[in-house]
CSV table of C-alpha atoms in Angstrom, one decimal:
chain,number,residue,atom,x,y,z
A,1,MET,CA,31.8,66.9,68.6
A,2,ASN,CA,30.1,68.0,65.9
A,3,ASP,CA,32.4,69.9,63.3
A,4,ASP,CA,29.4,70.4,61.3
A,5,ARG,CA,26.7,72.3,64.2
A,6,HIS,CA,29.7,74.8,63.6
A,7,ALA,CA,30.1,75.8,60.4
A,8,LYS,CA,27.6,79.4,58.6
A,9,THR,CA,27.8,78.5,54.8
A,10,TRP,CA,27.8,75.5,52.1
A,11,LEU,CA,28.3,76.5,49.6
A,12,PHE,CA,27.3,74.3,46.3
A,13,VAL,CA,29.3,73.4,43.7
A,14,PRO,CA,28.3,71.5,40.8
A,15,ALA,CA,31.0,68.2,41.0
A,16,HIS,CA,31.5,68.0,37.4
A,17,ARG,CA,32.8,72.3,36.8
A,18,PRO,CA,36.0,71.7,38.3
A,19,GLU,CA,37.0,74.7,37.6
A,20,LEU,CA,34.6,75.3,40.2
A,21,VAL,CA,34.9,72.8,42.1
A,22,ARG,CA,38.6,74.8,43.1
A,23,LYS,CA,37.6,78.2,43.6
A,24,ALA,CA,34.7,76.9,46.1
A,25,LEU,CA,37.1,74.5,48.1
A,26,ALA,CA,39.7,77.4,48.4
A,27,SER,CA,36.0,80.2,49.7
A,28,ALA,CA,35.4,81.3,52.8
A,29,ALA,CA,33.0,78.9,53.1
A,30,ASP,CA,33.0,76.6,56.3
A,31,GLY,CA,31.0,73.9,53.9
A,32,VAL,CA,31.4,73.3,50.9
A,33,MET,CA,28.8,70.9,49.7
A,34,LEU,CA,29.7,69.2,45.9
A,35,ASP,CA,26.7,68.6,44.1
A,36,LEU,CA,26.0,65.2,41.9
A,37,GLU,CA,22.4,65.8,41.8
A,38,ASP,CA,20.3,68.8,40.4
A,39,ALA,CA,23.1,70.8,39.1
A,40,VAL,CA,25.1,67.9,37.4
A,41,PRO,CA,23.2,66.6,33.6
A,42,ASP,CA,22.6,62.9,33.8
A,43,GLU,CA,25.6,62.9,31.0
A,44,CYS,CA,27.9,63.9,33.8
A,45,LYS,CA,26.5,62.1,36.8
A,46,GLU,CA,29.4,58.9,36.3
A,47,ALA,CA,32.8,61.9,35.1
A,48,ALA,CA,31.8,64.0,38.6
A,49,ARG,CA,30.9,61.1,41.0
A,50,ALA,CA,35.2,59.5,39.6
A,51,SER,CA,36.0,63.1,40.9
A,52,LEU,CA,36.0,62.7,44.5
A,53,PRO,CA,39.2,60.3,45.3
A,54,GLU,CA,41.1,63.1,43.8
A,55,ILE,CA,39.5,66.0,45.9
A,56,PRO,CA,41.7,66.9,48.8
A,57,GLY,CA,40.8,67.8,53.1
A,58,ARG,CA,39.6,71.7,52.7
A,59,MET,CA,42.5,73.1,55.1
A,60,ARG,CA,39.4,75.9,56.5
A,61,GLY,CA,36.7,74.3,57.0
A,62,ARG,CA,34.7,70.5,56.1
A,63,THR,CA,33.6,68.7,52.5
A,64,TRP,CA,30.1,67.5,51.6
A,65,VAL,CA,28.3,65.9,48.8
A,66,ARG,CA,24.9,66.0,48.0
A,67,ILE,CA,23.8,62.5,46.4
A,68,ASN,CA,21.6,61.1,43.8
A,69,GLY,CA,17.9,60.5,46.0
A,70,LYS,CA,17.4,56.6,46.4
A,71,ALA,CA,14.8,56.5,44.0
A,72,THR,CA,17.4,57.6,41.2
A,73,PRO,CA,19.9,54.6,39.0
A,74,TRP,CA,22.9,56.7,40.7
A,75,HIS,CA,22.2,56.5,44.5
A,76,ALA,CA,24.2,53.8,46.5
A,77,ASP,CA,27.3,54.5,43.7
A,78,ASP,CA,27.0,58.1,44.7
A,79,ALA,CA,26.6,57.0,48.5
A,80,ARG,CA,29.5,54.7,48.0
A,81,ALA,CA,32.8,57.0,46.5
A,82,ALA,CA,31.8,59.4,48.8
A,83,ILE,CA,33.0,56.5,51.7
A,84,GLN,CA,35.8,56.0,49.0
A,85,SER,CA,36.9,59.4,48.9
A,86,PRO,CA,39.3,60.4,52.0
A,87,GLY,CA,38.6,64.6,51.4
A,88,ILE,CA,35.0,63.8,51.4
A,89,GLN,CA,33.1,64.0,55.2
A,90,GLY,CA,28.9,63.4,54.3
A,91,MET,CA,26.9,62.8,52.7
A,92,LEU,CA,23.3,64.9,52.3
A,93,CYS,CA,20.6,62.4,51.2
A,94,PRO,CA,17.8,65.1,48.5
A,95,LYS,CA,14.5,64.2,48.6
A,96,VAL,CA,14.2,62.7,52.6
A,97,GLU,CA,10.2,61.5,53.5
A,98,ASP,CA,11.4,58.2,55.7
A,99,ALA,CA,14.5,57.5,56.8
A,100,ALA,CA,14.9,54.0,54.2
A,101,ASP,CA,15.7,57.6,51.9
A,102,LEU,CA,19.1,57.4,53.6
A,103,VAL,CA,22.0,56.2,52.7
A,104,ALA,CA,21.8,52.1,54.5
A,105,PRO,CA,23.2,51.3,57.5
A,106,ALA,CA,25.2,48.1,55.4
A,107,LEU,CA,27.1,51.4,53.6
A,108,LEU,CA,28.0,54.1,56.0
A,109,ALA,CA,29.3,50.7,58.4
A,110,ALA,CA,31.8,50.5,55.4
A,111,ARG,CA,33.6,54.1,56.5
A,112,PRO,CA,33.1,55.2,60.3
A,113,GLY,CA,32.5,58.4,61.2
A,114,MET,CA,31.3,59.0,58.0
A,115,ALA,CA,28.9,61.1,58.0
A,116,GLN,CA,24.8,62.2,56.6
A,117,GLY,CA,22.4,64.7,56.6
A,118,ALA,CA,18.8,64.4,55.2
A,119,LEU,CA,17.6,67.7,52.8
A,120,VAL,CA,14.3,68.2,53.1
A,121,GLU,CA,11.8,68.8,49.8
A,122,SER,CA,8.3,67.7,50.4
A,123,ALA,CA,5.5,68.8,52.3
A,124,LEU,CA,5.4,65.5,53.8
A,125,GLY,CA,9.5,65.8,54.8
A,126,VAL,CA,9.2,68.4,56.8
A,127,MET,CA,5.5,66.8,58.6
A,128,ARG,CA,8.1,63.7,59.5
A,129,LEU,CA,11.2,65.2,59.8
A,130,PHE,CA,11.1,64.5,63.7
A,131,GLY,CA,10.5,60.2,63.2
A,132,ILE,CA,13.0,60.2,60.6
A,133,LEU,CA,15.9,61.8,63.2
A,134,GLU,CA,14.2,59.4,66.0
A,135,ARG,CA,14.6,56.4,63.8
A,136,VAL,CA,17.9,57.0,62.0
A,137,PRO,CA,20.6,58.6,65.1
A,138,ASP,CA,23.5,59.3,63.1
A,139,VAL,CA,21.9,62.2,60.7
A,140,GLY,CA,24.1,65.1,61.8
A,141,MET,CA,22.5,67.7,59.7
A,142,VAL,CA,19.1,68.6,58.5
A,143,MET,CA,18.6,70.5,55.7
A,144,PHE,CA,15.4,73.0,54.4
A,145,GLY,CA,15.1,72.4,51.1
A,146,GLY,CA,15.2,76.0,49.8
A,147,ALA,CA,14.3,79.5,50.9
A,148,GLU,CA,12.8,79.6,48.1
A,149,GLY,CA,12.6,76.2,47.6
A,150,ALA,CA,11.1,75.3,44.2
A,151,ASP,CA,11.1,72.1,45.6
A,152,LEU,CA,8.8,72.9,48.5
A,153,MET,CA,6.6,75.6,46.9
A,154,ALA,CA,5.4,72.9,43.7
A,155,ASP,CA,4.9,70.3,46.1
A,156,LEU,CA,2.6,72.9,48.9
A,157,GLY,CA,0.8,74.4,44.6
A,158,CYS,CA,1.6,77.8,47.1
A,159,GLY,CA,2.7,81.3,45.7
A,160,TRP,CA,6.6,82.4,43.7
A,161,SER,CA,6.5,85.4,46.1
A,162,ILE,CA,10.5,85.5,47.2
A,163,ASP,CA,9.0,87.5,50.8
A,164,GLY,CA,6.5,86.2,50.9
A,165,PRO,CA,4.5,83.7,53.9
A,166,GLU,CA,4.1,80.7,52.5
A,167,LEU,CA,6.9,78.7,53.4
A,168,LEU,CA,7.1,81.1,56.8
A,169,HIS,CA,5.6,77.2,58.6
A,170,ALA,CA,7.7,74.6,56.9
A,171,ARG,CA,10.7,76.8,57.9
A,172,GLN,CA,9.9,76.8,62.0
A,173,HIS,CA,8.6,73.3,61.9
A,174,THR,CA,11.7,72.2,60.5
A,175,VAL,CA,13.7,74.1,63.7
A,176,LEU,CA,11.5,72.5,65.4
A,177,SER,CA,11.8,68.6,64.6
A,178,ALA,CA,15.3,68.7,63.9
A,179,ARG,CA,16.0,71.7,67.7
A,180,GLY,CA,14.8,68.1,69.5
A,181,PHE,CA,18.5,66.3,67.9
A,182,LYS,CA,21.4,68.4,69.7
A,183,GLN,CA,23.9,66.1,67.2
A,184,VAL,CA,21.8,67.8,64.3
A,185,ALA,CA,23.8,71.2,62.3
A,186,LEU,CA,20.4,72.7,61.5
A,187,VAL,CA,21.5,74.9,57.6
A,188,ASP,CA,18.6,76.9,56.1
A,189,GLY,CA,18.0,76.5,52.0
A,190,VAL,CA,19.6,78.0,49.4
A,191,TYR,CA,18.5,82.4,48.6
A,192,ALA,CA,18.6,82.1,44.7
A,193,ARG,CA,19.0,85.6,43.8
A,194,VAL,CA,22.8,85.4,43.3
A,195,ASP,CA,23.0,89.4,42.3
A,196,ASP,CA,19.7,90.4,45.4
A,197,THR,CA,22.6,91.3,48.3
A,198,GLU,CA,19.5,93.6,50.2
A,199,GLY,CA,17.1,90.3,49.4
A,200,LEU,CA,19.7,88.1,51.0
A,201,ALA,CA,20.5,89.7,53.6
A,202,ARG,CA,16.3,90.0,54.6
A,203,ASP,CA,16.1,86.3,54.8
A,204,THR,CA,19.0,85.5,56.1
A,205,ARG,CA,17.9,88.2,59.3
A,206,LEU,CA,14.4,87.0,58.7
A,207,SER,CA,16.2,82.8,59.3
A,208,ARG,CA,17.9,84.0,61.8
A,209,GLY,CA,15.2,84.8,63.5
A,210,LEU,CA,13.6,81.5,62.7
A,211,GLY,CA,16.5,80.1,65.1
A,212,PHE,CA,18.7,78.7,62.1
A,213,ARG,CA,22.7,79.3,62.5
A,214,ALA,CA,23.1,78.6,58.8
A,215,ARG,CA,22.2,78.3,55.4
A,216,ALA,CA,23.5,76.7,52.8
A,217,VAL,CA,24.7,79.4,49.4
A,218,VAL,CA,25.3,79.3,46.2
A,219,HIS,CA,27.5,81.5,44.7
A,220,PRO,CA,31.0,82.5,47.0
A,221,GLY,CA,29.5,86.5,47.1
A,222,GLN,CA,27.0,85.5,49.6
A,223,ILE,CA,28.8,84.0,52.5
A,224,GLY,CA,29.7,87.3,54.0
A,225,VAL,CA,27.0,88.4,54.4
A,226,VAL,CA,25.9,85.8,55.8
A,227,HIS,CA,28.5,85.5,57.9
A,228,ASP,CA,28.4,89.0,59.1
A,229,ILE,CA,23.8,88.1,60.3
A,230,TYR,CA,24.2,84.6,62.0
A,231,ALA,CA,28.1,85.8,63.4
A,232,PRO,CA,26.3,87.8,67.4
A,233,THR,CA,26.3,91.6,67.4
A,234,ALA,CA,29.1,93.4,69.2
A,235,ASP,CA,25.7,93.9,71.7
A,236,GLU,CA,24.6,90.6,72.0
A,237,THR,CA,27.8,89.4,72.6
A,238,ALA,CA,28.4,92.0,75.2
A,239,TRP,CA,25.4,91.4,77.6
A,240,ALA,CA,26.4,87.5,77.0
A,241,SER,CA,29.5,87.9,78.7
A,242,GLU,CA,28.1,90.1,81.3
A,243,VAL,CA,25.4,87.2,81.8
A,244,VAL,CA,28.0,84.3,82.0
A,245,GLN,CA,29.8,86.3,84.3
A,246,ALA,CA,27.3,87.7,87.0
A,247,PHE,CA,26.1,84.1,87.2
A,248,GLU,CA,28.9,82.4,87.3
A,249,ALA,CA,29.5,84.6,90.5
A,250,ALA,CA,26.0,84.1,91.7
A,251,VAL,CA,26.1,79.9,91.8
A,252,ASP,CA,30.3,80.3,94.5
A,253,ARG,CA,27.6,82.4,96.5
A,254,GLY,CA,25.0,79.6,95.8
A,255,THR,CA,22.2,81.2,94.0
A,256,ALA,CA,20.1,79.4,90.5
A,257,ALA,CA,18.9,82.6,89.4
A,258,ILE,CA,19.6,86.3,89.7
A,259,ARG,CA,18.1,89.8,88.9
A,260,LEU,CA,20.4,91.7,86.2
A,261,ARG,CA,20.0,95.5,84.4
A,262,GLY,CA,16.2,94.7,85.7
A,263,ARG,CA,16.4,90.8,83.6
A,264,LEU,CA,15.8,87.2,85.3
A,265,VAL,CA,18.9,85.3,84.9
A,266,ASP,CA,18.2,82.0,85.5
A,267,MET,CA,20.2,78.3,84.0
A,268,ALA,CA,18.8,78.8,80.8
A,269,MET,CA,19.2,82.4,79.8
A,270,TYR,CA,22.8,81.0,81.5
A,271,LYS,CA,23.4,78.4,78.6
A,272,ALA,CA,22.2,80.8,75.9
A,273,ALA,CA,24.2,83.3,76.7
A,274,ARG,CA,27.0,80.7,77.0
A,275,ARG,CA,26.4,79.4,73.7
A,276,THR,CA,26.5,83.1,72.1
A,277,LEU,CA,30.0,83.2,73.1
A,278,GLY,CA,31.2,79.9,71.7
A,279,LYS,CA,30.9,78.3,75.6
A,280,SER,CA,28.6,75.4,74.5
A,281,ASP,CA,28.7,72.3,72.2
A,282,GLN,CA,24.9,72.6,71.8
């Protein structure tokens, strides 16, 4: 089972800031994403990379690293450092537009079980995502390049309103492409306005409605809001429990579909109810 699919929050933290890294590792985030890329100045890249082998394994959750992109001089060294660091379970590749932008198979072979993910941040990356996942079956995570999408918005040349519809199609397309691959953890992008709790909640409810069940966060204060919204509500849990109990009893009687409170319940709804209750790996 891919543990990363059950994470609801991925807390980004610059890897060259040890005081922030310690706080992130001790936080309630399901996953920590140590950043070697945009959050780290060029002159600090080497020191940030050198810190990876000292990162301890988390008692709670997973630890990944966002490495620098294939077109940079730091990519291969970042990947090797992550692979050689026992506290790191995965690598997120930025600006993925092609299978060649992911970590080379020869590097990954040095650490069996090391996961890798694709961060899509451009129109080309979003549109090519399904094909990339078809060609590279070991991709374990897809992250959308920001709910505010600075890189993607710049690429599209669209507006910058935080609550606007500009990125709606791109987010939906990312969900549609990734959902065809059951091993993939699907993660929505960051909400960068760390003091805007109402905006974060509103955008995360939209994210949940689109099909995301996890997102990147940039401040520990965002973790609780995201966890609460992605978690099933009490009504959803109660309904799912009723569906599972009634459908399993019906199946025992040789029935493939039932009517429950005026609704048709079939195998698809039963599977969805099991997912709500955390009883399915899919």
